[in-house]
């Protein structure tokens, strides 16, 4: 089992950058496929990035491709989401999740509590 804690969300102006962190405790994070999801007000939770534990596969949603980058620091048991060129439509609660490698929320047994990202225009 693994526990996840996100951090790094805040208010930022359009065009700015943020780095979100997802720190894992319990079982080592490198054992898990994982994903970053986000949920905007009134919308369903959507997958934006998925990363296999081997690193061989990384998926980016079209909405974030070229702007967001996922990377892991296994020594720190942490995964990061670097977000550049932020847009107001990126405003959402961002969640990291572990144990799955699909777009289906139900395929991920482990979730963080979420961190709010707000992008002002």
Tab-separated table of N, CA and C in Angstrom:
chain	number	residue	atom	x	y	z
A	1	UNK	N	0.835	-1.189	0.000
A	1	UNK	CA	0.000	0.000	0.000
A	1	UNK	C	0.871	1.241	0.000
A	2	UNK	N	0.336	2.324	-0.570
A	2	UNK	CA	1.086	3.565	-0.658
A	2	UNK	C	0.162	4.729	-0.323
A	3	UNK	N	0.682	5.713	0.367
A	3	UNK	CA	-0.044	6.947	0.681
A	3	UNK	C	0.573	8.079	-0.150
A	4	UNK	N	-0.306	8.931	-0.683
A	4	UNK	CA	0.127	9.990	-1.589
A	4	UNK	C	-0.284	11.356	-1.049
A	5	UNK	N	0.615	12.316	-1.140
A	5	UNK	CA	0.324	13.677	-0.700
A	5	UNK	C	0.814	14.639	-1.782
A	6	UNK	N	-0.128	15.394	-2.361
A	6	UNK	CA	0.237	16.389	-3.364
A	6	UNK	C	0.520	17.724	-2.704
A	7	UNK	N	1.314	18.515	-3.379
A	7	UNK	CA	1.574	19.881	-2.944
A	7	UNK	C	2.008	20.694	-4.155
A	8	UNK	N	2.018	22.015	-3.970
A	8	UNK	CA	2.521	22.898	-5.009
A	8	UNK	C	1.471	23.708	-5.727
A	9	UNK	N	0.224	23.414	-5.513
A	9	UNK	CA	-0.811	24.176	-6.184
A	9	UNK	C	-0.961	25.567	-5.587
A	10	UNK	N	-1.279	26.525	-6.415
A	10	UNK	CA	-1.488	27.903	-5.962
A	10	UNK	C	-2.082	28.699	-7.101
A	11	UNK	N	-2.274	29.981	-6.851
A	11	UNK	CA	-2.739	30.917	-7.867
A	11	UNK	C	-1.548	31.393	-8.705
A	12	UNK	N	-1.711	31.344	-10.011
A	12	UNK	CA	-0.645	31.772	-10.904
A	12	UNK	C	-1.265	32.481	-12.109
A	13	UNK	N	-0.531	33.394	-12.691
A	13	UNK	CA	-1.038	34.107	-13.869
A	13	UNK	C	-0.875	33.247	-15.121
A	14	UNK	N	-1.737	33.488	-16.079
A	14	UNK	CA	-1.626	32.790	-17.354
A	14	UNK	C	-0.243	33.001	-17.949
A	15	UNK	N	0.289	31.927	-18.509
A	15	UNK	CA	1.632	31.962	-19.054
A	15	UNK	C	2.698	31.548	-18.064
A	16	UNK	N	2.334	31.445	-16.805
A	16	UNK	CA	3.285	31.079	-15.773
A	16	UNK	C	3.498	29.590	-15.669
A	17	UNK	N	4.299	29.213	-14.687
A	17	UNK	CA	4.654	27.815	-14.478
A	17	UNK	C	4.442	27.415	-13.023
A	18	UNK	N	4.201	26.144	-12.837
A	18	UNK	CA	4.108	25.550	-11.512
A	18	UNK	C	4.709	24.156	-11.568
A	19	UNK	N	5.214	23.727	-10.428
A	19	UNK	CA	5.619	22.333	-10.299
A	19	UNK	C	4.838	21.712	-9.142
A	20	UNK	N	4.051	20.704	-9.470
A	20	UNK	CA	3.338	19.958	-8.449
A	20	UNK	C	4.182	18.764	-8.016
A	21	UNK	N	4.066	18.440	-6.750
A	21	UNK	CA	4.762	17.290	-6.200
A	21	UNK	C	3.761	16.290	-5.662
A	22	UNK	N	4.113	15.047	-5.758
A	22	UNK	CA	3.313	13.974	-5.178
A	22	UNK	C	4.286	13.075	-4.420
A	23	UNK	N	4.252	13.191	-3.112
A	23	UNK	CA	5.156	12.418	-2.268
A	23	UNK	C	4.467	11.147	-1.804
A	24	UNK	N	5.192	10.059	-1.906
A	24	UNK	CA	4.639	8.766	-1.541
A	24	UNK	C	5.280	8.252	-0.269
A	25	UNK	N	4.501	7.608	0.544
A	25	UNK	CA	5.019	6.904	1.713
A	25	UNK	C	4.435	5.499	1.714
A	26	UNK	N	5.088	4.647	2.418
A	26	UNK	CA	4.679	3.257	2.380
A	26	UNK	C	5.528	2.522	1.368
A	27	UNK	N	4.911	1.789	0.520
A	27	UNK	CA	5.649	1.035	-0.486
A	27	UNK	C	6.309	1.987	-1.471
A	28	UNK	N	7.456	1.629	-1.978
A	28	UNK	CA	8.207	2.500	-2.856
A	28	UNK	C	7.422	2.816	-4.124
A	29	UNK	N	7.488	4.052	-4.503
A	29	UNK	CA	6.710	4.564	-5.612
A	29	UNK	C	7.108	3.946	-6.945
A	30	UNK	N	8.354	3.549	-7.029
A	30	UNK	CA	8.841	3.001	-8.295
A	30	UNK	C	8.153	1.688	-8.652
A	31	UNK	N	7.418	1.123	-7.707
A	31	UNK	CA	6.705	-0.127	-7.961
A	31	UNK	C	5.373	0.086	-8.654
A	32	UNK	N	4.975	1.355	-8.812
A	32	UNK	CA	3.625	1.642	-9.281
A	32	UNK	C	3.609	2.402	-10.601
A	33	UNK	N	2.699	1.992	-11.472
A	33	UNK	CA	2.252	2.882	-12.529
A	33	UNK	C	1.489	4.018	-11.861
A	34	UNK	N	1.511	5.176	-12.473
A	34	UNK	CA	0.790	6.268	-11.833
A	34	UNK	C	0.249	7.261	-12.852
A	35	UNK	N	-0.639	8.117	-12.360
A	35	UNK	CA	-1.216	9.119	-13.230
A	35	UNK	C	-1.464	10.412	-12.490
A	36	UNK	N	-1.571	11.469	-13.262
A	36	UNK	CA	-2.049	12.762	-12.759
A	36	UNK	C	-3.410	13.014	-13.398
A	37	UNK	N	-4.369	13.341	-12.548
A	37	UNK	CA	-5.709	13.698	-12.986
A	37	UNK	C	-5.979	15.140	-12.573
A	38	UNK	N	-7.013	15.691	-13.164
A	38	UNK	CA	-7.498	16.980	-12.684
A	38	UNK	C	-9.005	17.036	-12.795
A	39	UNK	N	-9.594	17.856	-11.955
A	39	UNK	CA	-11.044	18.017	-11.963
A	39	UNK	C	-11.378	19.482	-11.817
A	40	UNK	N	-11.972	20.018	-12.861
A	40	UNK	CA	-12.431	21.402	-12.845
A	40	UNK	C	-13.849	21.456	-12.288
A	41	UNK	N	-14.264	22.608	-11.786
A	41	UNK	CA	-15.619	22.717	-11.232
A	41	UNK	C	-16.687	22.305	-12.247
A	42	UNK	N	-17.562	21.435	-11.814
A	42	UNK	CA	-18.657	21.006	-12.662
A	42	UNK	C	-18.293	19.999	-13.729
A	43	UNK	N	-17.046	19.540	-13.715
A	43	UNK	CA	-16.590	18.585	-14.735
A	43	UNK	C	-16.123	17.292	-14.078
A	44	UNK	N	-16.032	16.266	-14.902
A	44	UNK	CA	-15.534	14.990	-14.411
A	44	UNK	C	-14.016	15.029	-14.245
A	45	UNK	N	-13.542	14.161	-13.396
A	45	UNK	CA	-12.100	14.019	-13.218
A	45	UNK	C	-11.518	13.393	-14.490
A	46	UNK	N	-10.457	14.006	-14.993
A	46	UNK	CA	-9.877	13.546	-16.244
A	46	UNK	C	-8.401	13.244	-16.083
A	47	UNK	N	-7.959	12.228	-16.804
A	47	UNK	CA	-6.546	11.884	-16.829
A	47	UNK	C	-5.806	12.869	-17.721
A	48	UNK	N	-4.707	13.401	-17.231
A	48	UNK	CA	-3.882	14.259	-18.071
A	48	UNK	C	-2.516	13.652	-18.356
A	49	UNK	N	-1.999	12.865	-17.440
A	49	UNK	CA	-0.700	12.226	-17.651
A	49	UNK	C	-0.744	10.836	-17.020
A	50	UNK	N	-0.206	9.859	-17.726
A	50	UNK	CA	-0.020	8.522	-17.166
A	50	UNK	C	1.412	8.085	-17.448
A	51	UNK	N	1.994	7.408	-16.484
A	51	UNK	CA	3.400	7.028	-16.582
A	51	UNK	C	3.579	5.621	-16.047
A	52	UNK	N	4.162	4.755	-16.867
A	52	UNK	CA	4.381	3.389	-16.409
A	52	UNK	C	5.549	3.329	-15.428
A	53	UNK	N	5.515	2.352	-14.559
A	53	UNK	CA	6.571	2.253	-13.534
A	53	UNK	C	7.932	1.981	-14.151
A	54	UNK	N	7.942	1.371	-15.313
A	54	UNK	CA	9.217	1.134	-15.989
A	54	UNK	C	9.752	2.389	-16.675
A	55	UNK	N	8.859	3.361	-16.854
A	55	UNK	CA	9.241	4.553	-17.590
A	55	UNK	C	9.137	4.412	-19.086
A	56	UNK	N	8.759	3.214	-19.537
A	56	UNK	CA	8.717	2.972	-20.973
A	56	UNK	C	7.547	3.661	-21.652
A	57	UNK	N	6.514	3.958	-20.905
A	57	UNK	CA	5.329	4.573	-21.500
A	57	UNK	C	4.925	5.788	-20.694
A	58	UNK	N	4.730	6.879	-21.403
A	58	UNK	CA	4.150	8.073	-20.808
A	58	UNK	C	3.108	8.614	-21.770
A	59	UNK	N	1.940	8.870	-21.222
A	59	UNK	CA	0.825	9.412	-22.004
A	59	UNK	C	0.537	10.825	-21.527
A	60	UNK	N	0.329	11.719	-22.477
A	60	UNK	CA	-0.105	13.082	-22.173
A	60	UNK	C	-1.391	13.354	-22.935
A	61	UNK	N	-2.370	13.889	-22.232
A	61	UNK	CA	-3.582	14.323	-22.912
A	61	UNK	C	-3.254	15.454	-23.879
A	62	UNK	N	-4.011	15.545	-24.937
A	62	UNK	CA	-3.755	16.580	-25.935
A	62	UNK	C	-3.781	17.980	-25.319
A	63	UNK	N	-4.611	18.147	-24.310
A	63	UNK	CA	-4.770	19.472	-23.704
A	63	UNK	C	-3.510	19.948	-22.983
A	64	UNK	N	-2.611	19.023	-22.643
A	64	UNK	CA	-1.410	19.411	-21.884
A	64	UNK	C	-0.118	19.059	-22.609
A	65	UNK	N	-0.234	18.341	-23.710
A	65	UNK	CA	0.956	17.885	-24.427
A	65	UNK	C	1.814	19.067	-24.848
A	66	UNK	N	3.099	18.959	-24.596
A	66	UNK	CA	4.031	20.019	-24.941
A	66	UNK	C	4.177	21.091	-23.871
A	67	UNK	N	3.286	21.069	-22.881
A	67	UNK	CA	3.348	22.072	-21.807
A	67	UNK	C	3.645	21.446	-20.441
A	68	UNK	N	3.169	20.230	-20.237
A	68	UNK	CA	3.339	19.545	-18.956
A	68	UNK	C	4.336	18.406	-19.131
A	69	UNK	N	5.100	18.166	-18.062
A	69	UNK	CA	6.074	17.073	-18.071
A	69	UNK	C	6.046	16.373	-16.726
A	70	UNK	N	6.020	15.061	-16.779
A	70	UNK	CA	6.073	14.264	-15.557
A	70	UNK	C	7.483	13.727	-15.396
A	71	UNK	N	7.944	13.708	-14.151
A	71	UNK	CA	9.192	13.015	-13.894
A	71	UNK	C	9.215	12.528	-12.451
A	72	UNK	N	9.950	11.467	-12.256
A	72	UNK	CA	10.026	10.829	-10.952
A	72	UNK	C	11.416	11.004	-10.358
A	73	UNK	N	11.430	11.140	-9.037
A	73	UNK	CA	12.677	11.077	-8.292
A	73	UNK	C	12.525	9.903	-7.335
A	74	UNK	N	13.014	8.758	-7.744
A	74	UNK	CA	12.808	7.549	-6.939
A	74	UNK	C	13.534	7.634	-5.612
A	75	UNK	N	14.637	8.345	-5.561
A	75	UNK	CA	15.364	8.486	-4.303
A	75	UNK	C	14.525	9.222	-3.263
A	76	UNK	N	13.693	10.150	-3.733
A	76	UNK	CA	12.822	10.909	-2.830
A	76	UNK	C	11.412	10.334	-2.774
A	77	UNK	N	11.185	9.273	-3.533
A	77	UNK	CA	9.856	8.665	-3.577
A	77	UNK	C	8.788	9.696	-3.941
A	78	UNK	N	9.119	10.503	-4.911
A	78	UNK	CA	8.257	11.614	-5.295
A	78	UNK	C	8.137	11.675	-6.812
A	79	UNK	N	6.944	12.019	-7.264
A	79	UNK	CA	6.731	12.278	-8.683
A	79	UNK	C	6.307	13.732	-8.834
A	80	UNK	N	6.773	14.348	-9.885
A	80	UNK	CA	6.527	15.764	-10.123
A	80	UNK	C	5.757	15.960	-11.422
A	81	UNK	N	5.005	17.036	-11.446
A	81	UNK	CA	4.349	17.460	-12.676
A	81	UNK	C	4.757	18.904	-12.924
A	82	UNK	N	5.629	19.097	-13.893
A	82	UNK	CA	6.046	20.436	-14.278
A	82	UNK	C	5.043	20.979	-15.278
A	83	UNK	N	4.464	22.112	-14.967
A	83	UNK	CA	3.415	22.697	-15.804
A	83	UNK	C	3.878	24.066	-16.283
A	84	UNK	N	4.012	24.216	-17.563
A	84	UNK	CA	4.451	25.475	-18.171
A	84	UNK	C	3.344	26.043	-19.053
A	85	UNK	N	3.493	27.321	-19.385
A	85	UNK	CA	2.539	28.003	-20.268
A	85	UNK	C	1.101	27.766	-19.812
A	86	UNK	N	0.876	27.982	-18.548
A	86	UNK	CA	-0.442	27.692	-17.981
A	86	UNK	C	-1.513	28.597	-18.568
A	87	UNK	N	-2.702	28.022	-18.682
A	87	UNK	CA	-3.858	28.709	-19.239
A	87	UNK	C	-4.977	28.722	-18.215
A	88	UNK	N	-5.898	29.654	-18.317
A	88	UNK	CA	-7.031	29.654	-17.375
A	88	UNK	C	-7.803	28.334	-17.374
A	89	UNK	N	-7.870	27.672	-18.508
A	89	UNK	CA	-8.580	26.389	-18.556
A	89	UNK	C	-7.830	25.262	-17.855
A	90	UNK	N	-6.630	25.516	-17.373
A	90	UNK	CA	-5.925	24.535	-16.552
A	90	UNK	C	-6.360	24.602	-15.091
A	91	UNK	N	-7.184	25.564	-14.755
A	91	UNK	CA	-7.670	25.696	-13.384
A	91	UNK	C	-8.449	24.457	-12.982
A	92	UNK	N	-8.027	23.825	-11.893
A	92	UNK	CA	-8.645	22.575	-11.451
A	92	UNK	C	-7.974	22.134	-10.156
A	93	UNK	N	-8.578	21.133	-9.532
A	93	UNK	CA	-7.888	20.397	-8.471
A	93	UNK	C	-7.111	19.274	-9.150
A	94	UNK	N	-5.844	19.176	-8.830
A	94	UNK	CA	-4.966	18.174	-9.430
A	94	UNK	C	-4.703	17.061	-8.425
A	95	UNK	N	-4.824	15.831	-8.924
A	95	UNK	CA	-4.650	14.647	-8.099
A	95	UNK	C	-3.582	13.746	-8.695
A	96	UNK	N	-2.751	13.183	-7.853
A	96	UNK	CA	-1.936	12.071	-8.318
A	96	UNK	C	-2.582	10.774	-7.837
A	97	UNK	N	-2.362	9.751	-8.606
A	97	UNK	CA	-2.952	8.456	-8.322
A	97	UNK	C	-1.962	7.368	-8.714
A	98	UNK	N	-2.029	6.262	-8.021
A	98	UNK	CA	-1.078	5.176	-8.275
A	98	UNK	C	-1.797	3.850	-8.410
A	99	UNK	N	-1.155	2.952	-9.132
A	99	UNK	CA	-1.668	1.595	-9.250
A	99	UNK	C	-2.440	1.325	-10.512
A	100	UNK	N	-2.521	2.304	-11.407
A	100	UNK	CA	-3.241	2.109	-12.653
A	100	UNK	C	-2.505	2.744	-13.797
A	101	UNK	N	-2.987	2.439	-14.990
A	101	UNK	CA	-2.368	3.017	-16.188
A	101	UNK	C	-3.435	3.157	-17.265
A	102	UNK	N	-4.520	3.803	-16.882
A	102	UNK	CA	-5.611	4.006	-17.818
A	102	UNK	C	-6.270	5.339	-17.518
A	103	UNK	N	-7.275	5.653	-18.287
A	103	UNK	CA	-8.003	6.902	-18.066
A	103	UNK	C	-9.152	6.739	-17.073
A	104	UNK	N	-9.354	5.540	-16.605
A	104	UNK	CA	-10.491	5.268	-15.718
A	104	UNK	C	-10.101	5.488	-14.273
A	105	UNK	N	-10.857	6.369	-13.626
A	105	UNK	CA	-10.602	6.690	-12.224
A	105	UNK	C	-10.616	5.426	-11.374
A	106	UNK	N	-11.530	4.539	-11.632
A	106	UNK	CA	-11.684	3.332	-10.827
A	106	UNK	C	-10.536	2.358	-10.932
A	107	UNK	N	-9.657	2.548	-11.900
A	107	UNK	CA	-8.518	1.641	-12.057
A	107	UNK	C	-7.355	1.992	-11.130
A	108	UNK	N	-7.459	3.102	-10.427
A	108	UNK	CA	-6.384	3.562	-9.552
A	108	UNK	C	-6.820	3.384	-8.098
A	109	UNK	N	-6.207	2.485	-7.368
A	109	UNK	CA	-6.632	2.266	-5.984
A	109	UNK	C	-6.112	3.302	-4.988
A	110	UNK	N	-5.090	4.050	-5.365
A	110	UNK	CA	-4.471	4.974	-4.418
A	110	UNK	C	-4.516	6.396	-4.961
A	111	UNK	N	-4.957	7.314	-4.094
A	111	UNK	CA	-5.149	8.709	-4.476
A	111	UNK	C	-4.609	9.642	-3.421
A	112	UNK	N	-4.107	10.774	-3.874
A	112	UNK	CA	-3.816	11.854	-2.970
A	112	UNK	C	-5.057	12.682	-2.704
A	113	UNK	N	-4.902	13.709	-1.868
A	113	UNK	CA	-6.045	14.535	-1.458
A	113	UNK	C	-6.331	15.650	-2.450
A	114	UNK	N	-5.411	15.895	-3.368
A	114	UNK	CA	-5.595	16.946	-4.369
A	114	UNK	C	-4.953	18.257	-3.951
A	115	UNK	N	-4.584	19.038	-4.955
A	115	UNK	CA	-4.029	20.368	-4.725
A	115	UNK	C	-4.627	21.312	-5.758
A	116	UNK	N	-5.047	22.488	-5.301
A	116	UNK	CA	-5.761	23.430	-6.165
A	116	UNK	C	-4.785	24.258	-6.987
A	117	UNK	N	-5.029	24.276	-8.277
A	117	UNK	CA	-4.292	25.155	-9.191
A	117	UNK	C	-5.295	26.126	-9.796
A	118	UNK	N	-5.021	27.406	-9.662
A	118	UNK	CA	-5.879	28.434	-10.229
A	118	UNK	C	-5.038	29.325	-11.132
A	119	UNK	N	-5.458	29.439	-12.376
A	119	UNK	CA	-4.725	30.242	-13.353
A	119	UNK	C	-5.582	31.443	-13.702
A	120	UNK	N	-5.078	32.629	-13.419
A	120	UNK	CA	-5.824	33.856	-13.700
A	120	UNK	C	-5.450	34.387	-15.080
A	121	UNK	N	-6.425	35.023	-15.704
A	121	UNK	CA	-6.192	35.557	-17.052
A	121	UNK	C	-5.661	36.968	-17.000
